[in-house]
PDB file of C-alpha atoms and ligand atoms in Angstrom:
ATOM      1  CA  MET A   1       4.012   6.341 -17.106  1.00 38.00           C
ATOM      2  CA  ALA A   2       6.354   5.029 -19.841  1.00 39.00           C
ATOM      3  CA  GLU A   3       5.370   3.462 -22.761  1.00 40.00           C
ATOM      4  CA  THR A   4       7.715   1.270 -24.096  1.00 42.00           C
ATOM      5  CA  ALA A   5       6.764   0.916 -27.749  1.00 40.00           C
ATOM      6  CA  GLY A   6       4.935  -2.110 -29.765  1.00 41.00           C
ATOM      7  CA  THR A   7       3.995  -3.839 -26.814  1.00 45.00           C
ATOM      8  CA  GLU A   8       1.693  -1.283 -25.172  1.00 49.00           C
ATOM      9  CA  THR A   9      -1.378  -3.987 -23.809  1.00 53.00           C
ATOM     10  CA  LEU A  10      -4.883  -3.394 -22.077  1.00 58.00           C
ATOM     11  CA  GLY A  11      -3.176  -4.079 -18.371  1.00 62.00           C
ATOM     12  CA  THR A  12      -2.119  -2.521 -16.092  1.00 73.00           C
ATOM     13  CA  VAL A  13       1.454  -4.201 -15.250  1.00 83.00           C
ATOM     14  CA  THR A  14       4.941  -3.123 -15.113  1.00 85.00           C
ATOM     15  CA  GLU A  15       8.229  -4.172 -14.952  1.00 84.00           C
ATOM     16  CA  ASP A  16       8.653  -3.347 -11.411  1.00 88.00           C
ATOM     17  CA  SER A  17       5.224  -4.968 -10.718  1.00 92.00           C
ATOM     18  CA  PRO A  18       6.506  -7.234  -8.060  1.00 96.00           C
ATOM     19  CA  VAL A  19       6.636 -11.433  -8.946  1.00 97.00           C
ATOM     20  CA  ILE A  20       2.635 -13.584  -8.267  1.00 97.00           C
ATOM     21  CA  ILE A  21       3.507 -16.754  -9.828  1.00 98.00           C
ATOM     22  CA  LYS A  22       6.668 -18.190  -9.516  1.00 98.00           C
ATOM     23  CA  VAL A  23       6.960 -21.571 -11.450  1.00 98.00           C
ATOM     24  CA  GLU A  24      10.533 -23.704 -10.845  1.00 98.00           C
ATOM     25  CA  LYS A  25      10.837 -26.253 -13.073  1.00 98.00           C
ATOM     26  CA  LEU A  26       7.771 -28.224 -12.447  1.00 98.00           C
ATOM     27  CA  ASN A  27       6.783 -31.661 -13.590  1.00 98.00           C
ATOM     28  CA  LYS A  28       4.092 -33.336 -13.240  1.00 98.00           C
ATOM     29  CA  TRP A  29       2.777 -37.453 -14.540  1.00 98.00           C
ATOM     30  CA  TYR A  30      -0.080 -39.615 -14.458  1.00 97.00           C
ATOM     31  CA  GLY A  31       1.009 -42.610 -13.813  1.00 96.00           C
ATOM     32  CA  ASP A  32       3.781 -43.543 -16.538  1.00 96.00           C
ATOM     33  CA  LEU A  33       2.548 -40.530 -18.208  1.00 97.00           C
ATOM     34  CA  HIS A  34       4.479 -37.123 -18.542  1.00 98.00           C
ATOM     35  CA  VAL A  35       2.171 -34.241 -18.569  1.00 98.00           C
ATOM     36  CA  ILE A  36       4.412 -31.179 -17.192  1.00 98.00           C
ATOM     37  CA  LYS A  37       7.684 -31.273 -18.211  1.00 98.00           C
ATOM     38  CA  ASP A  38      10.218 -29.052 -16.889  1.00 98.00           C
ATOM     39  CA  VAL A  39       7.514 -26.183 -16.851  1.00 98.00           C
ATOM     40  CA  ASP A  40       9.260 -22.252 -15.834  1.00 98.00           C
ATOM     41  CA  LEU A  41       6.398 -19.440 -15.060  1.00 98.00           C
ATOM     42  CA  THR A  42       7.048 -16.557 -13.658  1.00 98.00           C
ATOM     43  CA  VAL A  43       4.112 -14.051 -13.739  1.00 98.00           C
ATOM     44  CA  ARG A  44       3.748 -10.431 -12.328  1.00 97.00           C
ATOM     45  CA  GLN A  45       1.185  -8.617 -11.004  1.00 97.00           C
ATOM     46  CA  GLY A  46      -1.681  -7.446 -12.911  1.00 97.00           C
ATOM     47  CA  GLU A  47       0.171  -9.571 -15.836  1.00 97.00           C
ATOM     48  CA  VAL A  48      -2.670 -11.562 -18.293  1.00 98.00           C
ATOM     49  CA  ILE A  49      -1.005 -14.873 -19.917  1.00 98.00           C
ATOM     50  CA  VAL A  50      -3.108 -16.357 -22.924  1.00 98.00           C
ATOM     51  CA  VAL A  51      -1.729 -20.514 -22.293  1.00 98.00           C
ATOM     52  CA  LEU A  52      -2.139 -21.767 -26.073  1.00 97.00           C
ATOM     53  CA  GLY A  53      -2.088 -25.581 -27.117  1.00 96.00           C
ATOM     54  CA  PRO A  54      -3.183 -28.229 -29.029  1.00 95.00           C
ATOM     55  CA  SER A  55      -5.606 -30.955 -27.250  1.00 95.00           C
ATOM     56  CA  GLY A  56      -3.922 -32.736 -24.515  1.00 97.00           C
ATOM     57  CA  SER A  57      -0.696 -30.049 -24.562  1.00 97.00           C
ATOM     58  CA  GLY A  58      -1.016 -30.264 -20.979  1.00 98.00           C
ATOM     59  CA  LYS A  59      -2.661 -26.918 -20.333  1.00 98.00           C
ATOM     60  CA  SER A  60      -5.557 -28.140 -18.444  1.00 98.00           C
ATOM     61  CA  THR A  61      -3.312 -30.037 -16.200  1.00 98.00           C
ATOM     62  CA  PHE A  62      -1.265 -26.613 -15.456  1.00 98.00           C
ATOM     63  CA  ILE A  63      -3.540 -24.316 -14.194  1.00 97.00           C
ATOM     64  CA  ARG A  64      -5.439 -26.893 -11.671  1.00 97.00           C
ATOM     65  CA  THR A  65      -2.111 -27.767 -10.475  1.00 97.00           C
ATOM     66  CA  LEU A  66      -1.337 -24.109  -9.234  1.00 96.00           C
ATOM     67  CA  ASN A  67      -4.144 -24.381  -7.125  1.00 92.00           C
ATOM     68  CA  ALA A  68      -3.493 -27.232  -5.905  1.00 93.00           C
ATOM     69  CA  LEU A  69      -6.367 -29.268  -7.915  1.00 94.00           C
ATOM     70  CA  GLU A  70      -3.490 -31.624  -9.217  1.00 95.00           C
ATOM     71  CA  GLU A  71      -0.674 -32.299  -7.091  1.00 95.00           C
ATOM     72  CA  PHE A  72       2.720 -32.750  -9.220  1.00 97.00           C
ATOM     73  CA  GLN A  73       5.816 -34.405  -8.885  1.00 97.00           C
ATOM     74  CA  SER A  74       9.251 -31.988  -8.603  1.00 97.00           C
ATOM     75  CA  GLY A  75       9.722 -28.199  -8.554  1.00 98.00           C
ATOM     76  CA  THR A  76       7.888 -25.403  -6.545  1.00 98.00           C
ATOM     77  CA  ILE A  77       4.720 -23.226  -7.122  1.00 98.00           C
ATOM     78  CA  GLU A  78       5.023 -19.958  -5.253  1.00 97.00           C
ATOM     79  CA  ILE A  79       1.533 -18.331  -5.365  1.00 97.00           C
ATOM     80  CA  ASP A  80       1.769 -14.379  -3.558  1.00 96.00           C
ATOM     81  CA  GLY A  81       5.016 -15.523  -1.593  1.00 95.00           C
ATOM     82  CA  ILE A  82       3.242 -19.057  -0.492  1.00 96.00           C
ATOM     83  CA  GLU A  83       5.195 -22.154  -1.199  1.00 96.00           C
ATOM     84  CA  LEU A  84       2.490 -24.940  -2.851  1.00 96.00           C
ATOM     85  CA  THR A  85       3.476 -27.641  -0.420  1.00 93.00           C
ATOM     86  CA  ASP A  86       1.420 -30.822   1.720  1.00 90.00           C
ATOM     87  CA  ASP A  87       1.143 -28.034   4.189  1.00 93.00           C
ATOM     88  CA  LEU A  88      -2.478 -27.784   3.558  1.00 92.00           C
ATOM     89  CA  LYS A  89      -2.594 -24.151   5.498  1.00 94.00           C
ATOM     90  CA  HIS A  90      -0.489 -23.335   2.351  1.00 94.00           C
ATOM     91  CA  VAL A  91      -3.529 -24.677   0.127  1.00 94.00           C
ATOM     92  CA  GLU A  92      -6.134 -23.669   1.621  1.00 92.00           C
ATOM     93  CA  GLU A  93      -4.059 -19.743   1.829  1.00 93.00           C
ATOM     94  CA  ILE A  94      -3.395 -20.430  -2.007  1.00 94.00           C
ATOM     95  CA  ARG A  95      -7.059 -21.833  -3.329  1.00 93.00           C
ATOM     96  CA  LYS A  96      -8.484 -18.033  -1.048  1.00 91.00           C
ATOM     97  CA  GLU A  97      -6.303 -16.093  -3.815  1.00 94.00           C
ATOM     98  CA  THR A  98      -6.886 -17.401  -6.894  1.00 96.00           C
ATOM     99  CA  GLY A  99     -10.237 -18.002  -8.476  1.00 96.00           C
ATOM    100  CA  MET A 100     -11.092 -20.561 -11.238  1.00 97.00           C
ATOM    101  CA  VAL A 101     -13.521 -20.389 -14.278  1.00 97.00           C
ATOM    102  CA  PHE A 102     -14.093 -23.574 -15.363  1.00 96.00           C
ATOM    103  CA  GLN A 103     -14.953 -24.452 -18.953  1.00 96.00           C
ATOM    104  CA  GLN A 104     -18.560 -26.022 -17.772  1.00 95.00           C
ATOM    105  CA  PHE A 105     -19.747 -23.163 -15.200  1.00 93.00           C
ATOM    106  CA  ASN A 106     -20.787 -25.811 -12.820  1.00 93.00           C
ATOM    107  CA  LEU A 107     -23.118 -23.688 -10.438  1.00 97.00           C
ATOM    108  CA  PHE A 108     -25.111 -25.641  -8.173  1.00 97.00           C
ATOM    109  CA  PRO A 109     -28.256 -25.654  -9.878  1.00 97.00           C
ATOM    110  CA  HIS A 110     -30.522 -25.567  -6.491  1.00 98.00           C
ATOM    111  CA  MET A 111     -29.471 -21.761  -5.634  1.00 98.00           C
ATOM    112  CA  THR A 112     -30.334 -18.999  -6.690  1.00 98.00           C
ATOM    113  CA  ILE A 113     -28.476 -16.377  -8.390  1.00 98.00           C
ATOM    114  CA  LEU A 114     -27.196 -14.655  -5.653  1.00 98.00           C
ATOM    115  CA  LYS A 115     -26.571 -17.732  -2.883  1.00 98.00           C
ATOM    116  CA  ASN A 116     -24.561 -19.053  -5.825  1.00 98.00           C
ATOM    117  CA  VAL A 117     -22.655 -16.006  -5.634  1.00 98.00           C
ATOM    118  CA  SER A 118     -22.985 -15.438  -1.801  1.00 97.00           C
ATOM    119  CA  LEU A 119     -21.960 -19.357  -0.712  1.00 96.00           C
ATOM    120  CA  ALA A 120     -17.982 -19.234  -0.500  1.00 92.00           C
ATOM    121  CA  PRO A 121     -17.645 -15.882   1.326  1.00 92.00           C
ATOM    122  CA  ILE A 122     -19.896 -17.074   3.809  1.00 94.00           C
ATOM    123  CA  TRP A 123     -18.829 -19.936   4.447  1.00 91.00           C
ATOM    124  CA  VAL A 124     -15.040 -19.600   3.728  1.00 87.00           C
ATOM    125  CA  ARG A 125     -14.521 -15.956   4.474  1.00 87.00           C
ATOM    126  CA  LYS A 126     -16.719 -15.831   7.634  1.00 92.00           C
ATOM    127  CA  TRP A 127     -18.877 -13.174   6.070  1.00 93.00           C
ATOM    128  CA  LYS A 128     -22.137 -12.347   7.497  1.00 96.00           C
ATOM    129  CA  LYS A 129     -25.039 -13.023   5.192  1.00 96.00           C
ATOM    130  CA  GLY A 130     -25.683  -9.617   4.628  1.00 96.00           C
ATOM    131  CA  LYS A 131     -22.137  -8.488   4.275  1.00 95.00           C
ATOM    132  CA  ALA A 132     -21.411 -11.526   1.851  1.00 96.00           C
ATOM    133  CA  GLU A 133     -24.617 -10.540  -0.579  1.00 97.00           C
ATOM    134  CA  GLU A 134     -24.372  -7.283  -0.689  1.00 96.00           C
ATOM    135  CA  ILE A 135     -21.225  -7.782  -2.518  1.00 96.00           C
ATOM    136  CA  ALA A 136     -22.518 -10.463  -4.513  1.00 97.00           C
ATOM    137  CA  ARG A 137     -25.262  -7.804  -5.578  1.00 98.00           C
ATOM    138  CA  ASN A 138     -22.144  -5.689  -6.734  1.00 97.00           C
ATOM    139  CA  LEU A 139     -20.171  -8.187  -8.278  1.00 97.00           C
ATOM    140  CA  LEU A 140     -23.768  -9.252 -10.529  1.00 98.00           C
ATOM    141  CA  GLU A 141     -24.029  -5.815 -11.674  1.00 97.00           C
ATOM    142  CA  ARG A 142     -20.178  -5.710 -12.641  1.00 97.00           C
ATOM    143  CA  VAL A 143     -20.049  -9.149 -14.756  1.00 97.00           C
ATOM    144  CA  GLY A 144     -23.807  -7.281 -16.284  1.00 97.00           C
ATOM    145  CA  ILE A 145     -26.952  -9.136 -14.941  1.00 97.00           C
ATOM    146  CA  PRO A 146     -27.776  -7.277 -11.782  1.00 97.00           C
ATOM    147  CA  GLU A 147     -31.467  -8.119 -12.308  1.00 97.00           C
ATOM    148  CA  GLN A 148     -31.144 -12.476 -11.947  1.00 98.00           C
ATOM    149  CA  ALA A 149     -30.593 -12.610  -8.726  1.00 98.00           C
ATOM    150  CA  ASP A 150     -32.876 -14.555  -7.944  1.00 98.00           C
ATOM    151  CA  LYS A 151     -33.008 -16.410  -9.919  1.00 98.00           C
ATOM    152  CA  PHE A 152     -31.507 -20.169 -10.674  1.00 98.00           C
ATOM    153  CA  PRO A 153     -29.387 -21.108 -12.572  1.00 98.00           C
ATOM    154  CA  GLY A 154     -31.409 -23.346 -15.309  1.00 97.00           C
ATOM    155  CA  GLN A 155     -33.115 -20.207 -15.851  1.00 98.00           C
ATOM    156  CA  LEU A 156     -30.552 -18.449 -17.314  1.00 98.00           C
ATOM    157  CA  SER A 157     -28.804 -18.685 -21.250  1.00 97.00           C
ATOM    158  CA  GLY A 158     -24.631 -20.449 -21.004  1.00 97.00           C
ATOM    159  CA  GLY A 159     -23.490 -16.066 -21.229  1.00 97.00           C
ATOM    160  CA  GLN A 160     -25.328 -15.103 -18.143  1.00 98.00           C
ATOM    161  CA  GLN A 161     -24.007 -18.447 -16.318  1.00 98.00           C
ATOM    162  CA  GLN A 162     -20.315 -18.590 -16.284  1.00 98.00           C
ATOM    163  CA  ARG A 163     -20.802 -14.551 -15.916  1.00 98.00           C
ATOM    164  CA  VAL A 164     -22.304 -15.816 -12.696  1.00 98.00           C
ATOM    165  CA  ALA A 165     -19.587 -18.367 -12.456  1.00 98.00           C
ATOM    166  CA  ILE A 166     -16.661 -15.147 -12.944  1.00 98.00           C
ATOM    167  CA  ALA A 167     -18.864 -13.218 -10.113  1.00 98.00           C
ATOM    168  CA  ARG A 168     -18.836 -16.526  -8.286  1.00 97.00           C
ATOM    169  CA  ALA A 169     -14.495 -16.516  -8.041  1.00 97.00           C
ATOM    170  CA  LEU A 170     -14.847 -12.709  -7.103  1.00 97.00           C
ATOM    171  CA  ALA A 171     -17.007 -13.023  -4.653  1.00 96.00           C
ATOM    172  CA  MET A 172     -13.663 -14.775  -3.148  1.00 94.00           C
ATOM    173  CA  GLN A 173     -11.297 -11.496  -3.818  1.00 94.00           C
ATOM    174  CA  PRO A 174      -8.800 -13.224  -5.044  1.00 96.00           C
ATOM    175  CA  LYS A 175      -5.705 -11.703  -6.139  1.00 97.00           C
ATOM    176  CA  ILE A 176      -5.445 -14.320  -8.955  1.00 98.00           C
ATOM    177  CA  MET A 177      -7.937 -15.533 -11.801  1.00 98.00           C
ATOM    178  CA  LEU A 178      -7.387 -19.006 -13.381  1.00 98.00           C
ATOM    179  CA  PHE A 179      -9.750 -19.628 -16.725  1.00 98.00           C
ATOM    180  CA  ASP A 180      -9.628 -23.191 -18.875  1.00 98.00           C
ATOM    181  CA  GLU A 181     -11.479 -22.014 -21.741  1.00 98.00           C
ATOM    182  CA  PRO A 182     -14.442 -20.138 -20.444  1.00 98.00           C
ATOM    183  CA  THR A 183     -16.011 -19.932 -23.755  1.00 98.00           C
ATOM    184  CA  SER A 184     -15.621 -23.089 -25.224  1.00 97.00           C
ATOM    185  CA  ALA A 185     -19.178 -24.539 -24.526  1.00 96.00           C
ATOM    186  CA  LEU A 186     -20.811 -21.661 -25.673  1.00 97.00           C
ATOM    187  CA  ASP A 187     -22.907 -21.052 -27.785  1.00 95.00           C
ATOM    188  CA  PRO A 188     -20.859 -18.823 -30.711  1.00 95.00           C
ATOM    189  CA  GLU A 189     -23.006 -15.563 -29.565  1.00 96.00           C
ATOM    190  CA  MET A 190     -22.552 -15.753 -26.086  1.00 97.00           C
ATOM    191  CA  VAL A 191     -19.664 -15.970 -26.378  1.00 98.00           C
ATOM    192  CA  ASN A 192     -17.862 -12.281 -26.557  1.00 97.00           C
ATOM    193  CA  GLU A 193     -20.596 -11.340 -23.657  1.00 97.00           C
ATOM    194  CA  VAL A 194     -17.653 -13.254 -21.706  1.00 98.00           C
ATOM    195  CA  LEU A 195     -15.212 -12.049 -22.529  1.00 98.00           C
ATOM    196  CA  ASP A 196     -16.038  -8.303 -22.221  1.00 98.00           C
ATOM    197  CA  VAL A 197     -15.828  -9.204 -18.630  1.00 98.00           C
ATOM    198  CA  MET A 198     -12.483 -11.154 -18.870  1.00 98.00           C
ATOM    199  CA  ARG A 199     -11.589  -7.488 -19.994  1.00 98.00           C
ATOM    200  CA  ASN A 200     -12.740  -5.397 -18.098  1.00 97.00           C
ATOM    201  CA  LEU A 201     -11.474  -7.681 -15.480  1.00 97.00           C
ATOM    202  CA  ALA A 202      -7.985  -7.291 -16.935  1.00 97.00           C
ATOM    203  CA  GLU A 203      -7.976  -3.512 -17.337  1.00 96.00           C
ATOM    204  CA  SER A 204      -8.905  -3.476 -13.574  1.00 96.00           C
ATOM    205  CA  GLY A 205      -5.230  -5.255 -12.790  1.00 96.00           C
ATOM    206  CA  MET A 206      -6.338  -8.065 -12.104  1.00 97.00           C
ATOM    207  CA  THR A 207      -3.561 -10.797 -12.317  1.00 98.00           C
ATOM    208  CA  MET A 208      -5.091 -13.486 -15.338  1.00 98.00           C
ATOM    209  CA  ILE A 209      -4.118 -17.147 -16.490  1.00 98.00           C
ATOM    210  CA  VAL A 210      -5.916 -18.150 -19.132  1.00 98.00           C
ATOM    211  CA  VAL A 211      -6.438 -20.970 -21.476  1.00 98.00           C
ATOM    212  CA  THR A 212      -8.077 -20.187 -24.484  1.00 97.00           C
ATOM    213  CA  HIS A 213      -8.708 -20.974 -28.429  1.00 95.00           C
ATOM    214  CA  GLU A 214      -9.905 -16.710 -28.864  1.00 96.00           C
ATOM    215  CA  MET A 215      -7.077 -15.847 -30.568  1.00 95.00           C
ATOM    216  CA  GLY A 216      -8.603 -12.196 -31.260  1.00 96.00           C
ATOM    217  CA  PHE A 217      -9.062 -12.077 -27.008  1.00 97.00           C
ATOM    218  CA  ALA A 218      -5.425 -13.398 -26.805  1.00 97.00           C
ATOM    219  CA  ARG A 219      -4.121 -10.894 -29.372  1.00 96.00           C
ATOM    220  CA  GLN A 220      -5.414  -8.012 -27.369  1.00 97.00           C
ATOM    221  CA  VAL A 221      -5.116  -8.603 -23.448  1.00 97.00           C
ATOM    222  CA  ALA A 222      -2.806 -10.658 -23.664  1.00 98.00           C
ATOM    223  CA  ASP A 223       0.688  -9.451 -21.960  1.00 97.00           C
ATOM    224  CA  ARG A 224       2.230 -13.359 -22.900  1.00 97.00           C
ATOM    225  CA  LEU A 225       0.853 -15.941 -24.336  1.00 98.00           C
ATOM    226  CA  VAL A 226       2.453 -19.187 -24.492  1.00 98.00           C
ATOM    227  CA  LEU A 227       2.557 -22.208 -25.863  1.00 98.00           C
ATOM    228  CA  PHE A 228       2.209 -25.621 -25.015  1.00 98.00           C
ATOM    229  CA  ASP A 229       2.724 -28.869 -26.385  1.00 97.00           C
ATOM    230  CA  LYS A 230       3.150 -32.139 -25.078  1.00 97.00           C
ATOM    231  CA  GLY A 231       3.516 -31.228 -21.774  1.00 98.00           C
ATOM    232  CA  GLU A 232       6.254 -28.478 -22.751  1.00 98.00           C
ATOM    233  CA  ILE A 233       6.805 -25.252 -23.036  1.00 98.00           C
ATOM    234  CA  ILE A 234       7.937 -23.630 -26.302  1.00 97.00           C
ATOM    235  CA  GLU A 235       6.837 -20.276 -27.013  1.00 98.00           C
ATOM    236  CA  MET A 236       6.735 -17.797 -24.481  1.00 98.00           C
ATOM    237  CA  ALA A 237       6.431 -14.279 -25.600  1.00 98.00           C
ATOM    238  CA  ASP A 238       4.564 -10.823 -26.280  1.00 97.00           C
ATOM    239  CA  PRO A 239       1.115 -10.763 -28.762  1.00 97.00           C
ATOM    240  CA  GLU A 240       2.955  -9.058 -31.872  1.00 96.00           C
ATOM    241  CA  ALA A 241       5.743 -11.502 -31.160  1.00 97.00           C
ATOM    242  CA  PHE A 242       4.365 -14.388 -30.668  1.00 97.00           C
ATOM    243  CA  PHE A 243       1.789 -14.220 -33.575  1.00 97.00           C
ATOM    244  CA  ASP A 244       4.145 -12.188 -36.232  1.00 96.00           C
ATOM    245  CA  HIS A 245       7.309 -13.049 -35.778  1.00 97.00           C
ATOM    246  CA  PRO A 246       6.851 -16.696 -33.937  1.00 97.00           C
ATOM    247  CA  LYS A 247      10.343 -18.090 -33.633  1.00 97.00           C
ATOM    248  CA  HIS A 248       9.764 -22.477 -33.264  1.00 97.00           C
ATOM    249  CA  GLU A 249       8.455 -24.806 -36.082  1.00 97.00           C
ATOM    250  CA  ARG A 250       5.637 -25.742 -33.321  1.00 96.00           C
ATOM    251  CA  THR A 251       4.415 -21.999 -33.580  1.00 96.00           C
ATOM    252  CA  LYS A 252       4.509 -21.489 -36.279  1.00 96.00           C
ATOM    253  CA  LEU A 253       2.327 -25.295 -37.303  1.00 95.00           C
ATOM    254  CA  PHE A 254       0.163 -24.556 -34.793  1.00 95.00           C
ATOM    255  CA  LEU A 255      -0.758 -20.779 -35.713  1.00 94.00           C
ATOM    256  CA  SER A 256      -0.976 -22.167 -39.348  1.00 93.00           C
ATOM    257  CA  GLN A 257      -3.785 -24.746 -38.447  1.00 91.00           C
ATOM    258  CA  ILE A 258      -6.175 -22.101 -35.989  1.00 86.00           C
ATOM    259  CA  LEU A 259      -6.062 -18.859 -37.680  1.00 76.00           C
TER     260      LEU A 259
HETATM  261  P1  ADP B 301      -5.155 -29.918 -22.469  1.00 53.01           P
HETATM  262  O1  ADP B 301      -5.864 -29.074 -21.271  1.00 53.01           O
HETATM  263  O2  ADP B 301      -4.495 -29.417 -22.844  1.00 53.01           O
HETATM  264  O3  ADP B 301      -6.185 -30.363 -23.296  1.00 53.01           O
HETATM  265  P2  ADP B 301      -5.100 -32.015 -20.504  1.00 53.01           P
HETATM  266  O4  ADP B 301      -3.939 -31.223 -19.061  1.00 53.01           O
HETATM  267  O5  ADP B 301      -6.222 -31.892 -19.952  1.00 53.01           O
HETATM  268  O6  ADP B 301      -4.395 -31.474 -21.395  1.00 53.01           O
HETATM  269  O7  ADP B 301      -4.218 -33.071 -20.681  1.00 53.01           O
HETATM  270  C1  ADP B 301      -3.082 -33.631 -20.264  1.00 53.01           C
HETATM  271  C2  ADP B 301      -3.143 -34.867 -20.714  1.00 53.01           C
HETATM  272  O8  ADP B 301      -2.718 -35.657 -19.451  1.00 53.01           O
HETATM  273  C3  ADP B 301      -4.000 -35.830 -21.444  1.00 53.01           C
HETATM  274  O9  ADP B 301      -2.567 -36.538 -22.532  1.00 53.01           O
HETATM  275  C4  ADP B 301      -4.510 -36.278 -20.974  1.00 53.01           C
HETATM  276  O10 ADP B 301      -5.148 -37.105 -21.477  1.00 53.01           O
HETATM  277  C5  ADP B 301      -3.837 -36.759 -19.201  1.00 53.01           C
HETATM  278  N1  ADP B 301      -5.067 -36.910 -18.438  1.00 53.01           N
HETATM  279  C6  ADP B 301      -5.427 -35.495 -18.332  1.00 53.01           C
HETATM  280  N2  ADP B 301      -5.952 -36.096 -17.355  1.00 53.01           N
HETATM  281  C7  ADP B 301      -5.694 -36.991 -16.857  1.00 53.01           C
HETATM  282  C8  ADP B 301      -5.708 -37.849 -15.608  1.00 53.01           C
HETATM  283  N3  ADP B 301      -7.012 -37.436 -14.567  1.00 53.01           N
HETATM  284  N4  ADP B 301      -5.747 -39.372 -15.856  1.00 53.01           N
HETATM  285  C9  ADP B 301      -4.731 -39.351 -16.243  1.00 53.01           C
HETATM  286  N5  ADP B 301      -4.329 -38.682 -16.799  1.00 53.01           N
HETATM  287  C10 ADP B 301      -4.597 -37.854 -17.630  1.00 53.01           C
HETATM  288 MG1   MG B 302      -7.909 -28.459 -21.177  1.00 53.01          MG
END
């Protein structure tokens, strides 16, 4: 495979990879507050996009809009060829294709880990319990905690719970994974175990959009970085260009505050 100097990443995306997310001129308001302003973003299959930006800049709103957790007022969103409209069938299809992992793990506290991971496929994909549980066990293996299957969330560490949340999202066999600050609620010693799982997922070819403040992860794993500020995309570039030669003053300021 041809390799372009300086752009080598862990991912599997090439210029020929099909477009899987296409956002054009997206705008969203909360009442009078214009929180997403003319945002355009095209993502190819297998690409890993890391979204950065100050608190309140619209990062969460943006990725929540992509799988219809938030409404938007103008522009278009297309996920794997399906346009996100009011049509509930489209919304359901898009939700099936996009797994989401939040800062708070949101596991069901009264259910075992195995149940947490196998529940949605049984209900939404209509899989038989046996098949769903077998896949759930494989996913727990993949995120490195097969021995936790019969425990309850409260018996696990934060890092383990977040890995369960990733397994739960993967159980629906999504084509895209959205992460909203997945390590921000974790004790520092647990951050890497979650980032490692995400890195493996990226290597396996998953398309990912990740909101994070983990700059090591961003530099190593992202194909492209996006800086949000006040609802706008200010800069979009590969990691080397973004960190070493940012074009915009606001990017330089942002980097000077966090690095
Ligand atoms: P970020 O994730 O970058 O911190 P958010 O997307 O959470 O930013 O928020 C963007 C802006 O929208 C902020 O000004 C925030 O206060 C506002 N906002 C977020 N959620 C709501 C809501 N449900 N209702 C009204 N305003 C909101
Ligand atoms: Mg946020």
